[in-house]
Tab-separated table of C-alpha atoms in Angstrom:
chain	number	residue	atom	x	y	z
R	1	MET	CA	-16.448	-0.757	-9.397
R	2	ARG	CA	-13.135	-2.115	-7.856
R	3	GLN	CA	-10.728	-2.966	-10.424
R	4	THR	CA	-8.715	-5.003	-8.382
R	5	GLY	CA	-5.414	-6.332	-9.845
R	6	GLN	CA	-5.851	-3.542	-12.131
R	7	MET	CA	-3.885	-0.729	-11.234
R	8	LEU	CA	-5.088	1.790	-13.122
R	9	GLY	CA	-6.490	3.539	-9.850
R	10	CYS	CA	-10.584	3.776	-8.086
R	11	PHE	CA	-13.135	4.365	-11.262
R	12	VAL	CA	-15.786	5.701	-8.443
R	13	PRO	CA	-15.795	9.054	-9.351
R	14	CYS	CA	-15.506	11.310	-5.982
R	15	HIS	CA	-14.794	8.379	-4.208
R	16	GLY	CA	-13.438	8.914	-0.662
R	17	CYS	CA	-10.562	6.485	-1.200
R	18	ILE	CA	-6.668	6.892	-0.874
R	19	ASP	CA	-6.161	5.028	-4.539
R	20	ASN	CA	-8.507	7.657	-6.008
R	21	ALA	CA	-6.894	10.872	-4.105
R	22	ILE	CA	-3.486	9.584	-5.107
R	23	HIS	CA	-4.220	9.515	-8.884
R	24	THR	CA	-6.332	12.322	-8.659
R	25	PHE	CA	-3.432	14.344	-7.572
R	26	ALA	CA	-0.916	13.034	-9.445
R	27	GLY	CA	-2.612	13.482	-12.240
R	28	VAL	CA	-3.661	11.790	-16.018
R	29	GLN	CA	-0.094	10.935	-16.459
R	30	LEU	CA	-0.413	8.282	-13.325
R	31	ARG	CA	-2.951	5.783	-14.448
R	32	MET	CA	-1.010	6.555	-18.244
R	33	ALA	CA	2.305	4.932	-17.052
R	34	CYS	CA	-0.053	2.368	-14.687
R	35	SER	CA	-1.871	1.496	-17.422
R	36	GLN	CA	1.203	1.501	-19.954
R	37	ILE	CA	2.670	-0.890	-17.353
R	38	MET	CA	-0.224	-3.034	-17.508
R	39	ALA	CA	-0.570	-3.563	-21.363
R	40	GLN	CA	2.824	-5.163	-21.033
R	41	GLN	CA	2.782	-7.418	-18.064
R	42	GLY	CA	-0.508	-9.247	-19.513
R	43	ARG	CA	-2.440	-9.553	-16.693
R	44	ALA	CA	-3.706	-8.602	-13.655
R	45	GLU	CA	-1.353	-7.905	-10.909
R	46	LYS	CA	-0.994	-10.583	-8.089
R	47	THR	CA	-2.265	-9.651	-4.322
R	48	GLY	CA	0.557	-8.858	-2.693
R	49	SER	CA	3.024	-7.804	-5.280
R	50	ALA	CA	4.373	-4.367	-5.790
R	51	LYS	CA	5.433	-1.744	-8.922
R	52	ILE	CA	6.854	1.840	-8.975
R	53	THR	CA	5.857	4.237	-11.636
R	54	PRO	CA	7.080	7.809	-11.327
R	55	ALA	CA	4.567	10.082	-8.813
R	56	PHE	CA	4.247	13.133	-11.464
R	57	ASN	CA	2.319	16.111	-9.757
R	58	LEU	CA	2.307	14.566	-6.192
R	59	PRO	CA	5.730	16.630	-3.898
R	60	CYS	CA	7.476	12.615	-4.300
R	61	ARG	CA	9.145	11.312	-6.926
R	62	TYR	CA	7.908	7.600	-6.756
R	63	VAL	CA	4.704	6.128	-6.160
R	64	LEU	CA	4.290	2.409	-5.068
R	65	HIS	CA	1.146	1.003	-5.297
R	66	THR	CA	0.486	-2.904	-4.189
R	67	VAL	CA	-2.565	-5.037	-4.766
R	68	GLY	CA	-4.084	-5.396	-0.826
R	69	PRO	CA	-5.897	-8.288	-0.435
R	70	ILE	CA	-10.073	-8.270	0.322
R	71	VAL	CA	-10.881	-9.780	3.182
R	72	HIS	CA	-14.476	-11.506	2.708
R	73	GLY	CA	-15.887	-12.202	6.121
R	74	ARG	CA	-14.067	-14.023	8.632
R	75	LEU	CA	-9.855	-12.577	8.461
R	76	ALA	CA	-8.228	-15.776	6.812
R	77	GLU	CA	-4.713	-16.963	7.454
R	78	ARG	CA	-3.892	-16.293	3.891
R	79	ASP	CA	-5.502	-12.513	3.923
R	80	LYS	CA	-2.191	-11.908	6.391
R	81	GLN	CA	-0.024	-13.454	4.504
R	82	LEU	CA	-1.021	-11.475	1.149
R	83	LEU	CA	-1.291	-8.208	3.569
R	84	ALA	CA	2.555	-8.341	4.792
R	85	SER	CA	3.582	-9.567	1.299
R	86	CYS	CA	2.004	-5.681	0.030
R	87	TYR	CA	4.505	-4.359	2.883
R	88	ARG	CA	7.760	-6.053	2.601
R	89	SER	CA	6.916	-6.046	-1.681
R	90	CYS	CA	6.886	-2.444	-1.478
R	91	LEU	CA	10.158	-1.831	0.981
R	92	THR	CA	11.686	-4.071	-1.359
R	93	LEU	CA	11.496	-2.187	-4.032
R	94	ALA	CA	11.258	0.573	-3.047
R	95	ASP	CA	15.028	0.042	-1.657
R	96	GLN	CA	15.878	-1.357	-5.063
R	97	ASN	CA	15.283	2.126	-6.157
R	98	GLY	CA	17.201	4.081	-3.578
R	99	VAL	CA	14.382	5.245	-1.959
R	100	GLN	CA	14.934	6.968	1.649
R	101	SER	CA	12.113	7.451	3.229
R	102	ILE	CA	8.398	5.746	1.952
R	103	ALA	CA	4.607	6.290	3.551
R	104	PHE	CA	2.202	3.648	3.870
R	105	CYS	CA	-1.570	4.141	4.000
R	106	CYS	CA	-3.491	1.546	5.773
R	107	ILE	CA	-3.671	-1.210	3.121
R	108	SER	CA	-6.959	-2.666	2.719
R	109	THR	CA	-8.874	-1.536	5.513
R	110	GLY	CA	-11.034	1.197	3.675
R	111	GLU	CA	-12.724	-0.948	1.173
R	112	PHE	CA	-11.436	-4.011	1.706
R	113	HIS	CA	-12.532	-4.591	4.963
R	114	PHE	CA	-9.223	-5.717	6.245
R	115	PRO	CA	-9.685	-4.961	10.324
R	116	ASN	CA	-7.744	-1.801	11.613
R	117	GLU	CA	-6.054	-2.734	14.192
R	118	ARG	CA	-4.610	-6.498	12.829
R	119	ALA	CA	-3.848	-4.886	9.456
R	120	ALA	CA	-2.084	-2.463	11.492
R	121	GLN	CA	-0.181	-5.085	13.700
R	122	ILE	CA	1.294	-6.562	10.125
R	123	ALA	CA	2.391	-3.763	8.917
R	124	VAL	CA	4.291	-3.102	12.285
R	125	GLU	CA	5.702	-5.958	12.020
R	126	THR	CA	6.881	-6.488	8.705
R	127	VAL	CA	8.450	-3.024	8.416
R	128	LYS	CA	10.289	-3.818	11.865
R	129	ALA	CA	10.789	-7.565	10.677
R	130	TYR	CA	12.199	-6.487	6.724
R	131	LYS	CA	14.572	-3.309	8.636
R	132	GLU	CA	16.265	-6.044	11.083
R	133	GLN	CA	16.590	-8.833	7.902
R	134	THR	CA	18.054	-6.342	5.458
R	135	GLY	CA	19.378	-3.368	7.626
R	136	SER	CA	17.282	-0.968	5.876
R	137	LYS	CA	17.892	2.452	7.426
R	138	MET	CA	14.608	3.732	5.112
R	139	GLU	CA	12.532	6.192	7.101
R	140	VAL	CA	8.956	4.858	7.067
R	141	ILE	CA	6.054	6.763	7.702
R	142	PHE	CA	2.766	5.525	8.116
R	143	ASN	CA	0.295	7.768	7.321
R	144	VAL	CA	-3.541	7.684	8.420
R	145	PHE	CA	-6.693	9.457	7.432
R	146	LYS	CA	-8.775	8.437	10.484
R	147	GLU	CA	-8.565	9.581	14.125
R	148	ILE	CA	-8.870	5.877	14.917
R	149	ASP	CA	-5.854	4.561	13.176
R	150	ALA	CA	-4.223	6.818	14.600
R	151	ASP	CA	-4.933	5.775	18.023
R	152	ILE	CA	-3.667	2.474	16.884
R	153	TYR	CA	-0.286	3.164	14.749
R	154	ARG	CA	0.231	5.092	17.741
R	155	LYS	CA	0.094	2.658	20.544
R	156	LEU	CA	1.601	-0.307	18.625
R	157	LEU	CA	4.871	2.365	18.607
R	158	GLY	CA	5.106	3.456	21.567
R	159	GLY	CA	2.998	6.783	21.742
R	160	ARG	CA	5.618	8.111	19.440
């Protein structure tokens, strides 16, 4: 079951998505904080925007939440723009909250079917452009779980 735009985490028990892992290990407090944000907002979160919450039981201070685009069939220009907006929104919100480092998962790739290579290109290009435009010194980490994604990012980042 997809709860797109609800920011309440994955509702599929034992599902292997990153959203489920984050909500599981952060604890029920994260789902409650997200639920409170959504109730105050009174509408679904728009694709490409972001929110920030405490990380609760995770070994970090914050969790940045973004709603990535779901690709149906052929990749559209709008999908690419929305994915770039996810990264920009998170970076902006992180800077506004004094975050010194941020780790991004492969937004929208798994269950949302965004092609991995194009998603990685957009992620890297968007982060580079943001840092150049803003002068942000924030450390950005691309955290991947699949070897194919690690290979893509190594290639894009020059073998680091």
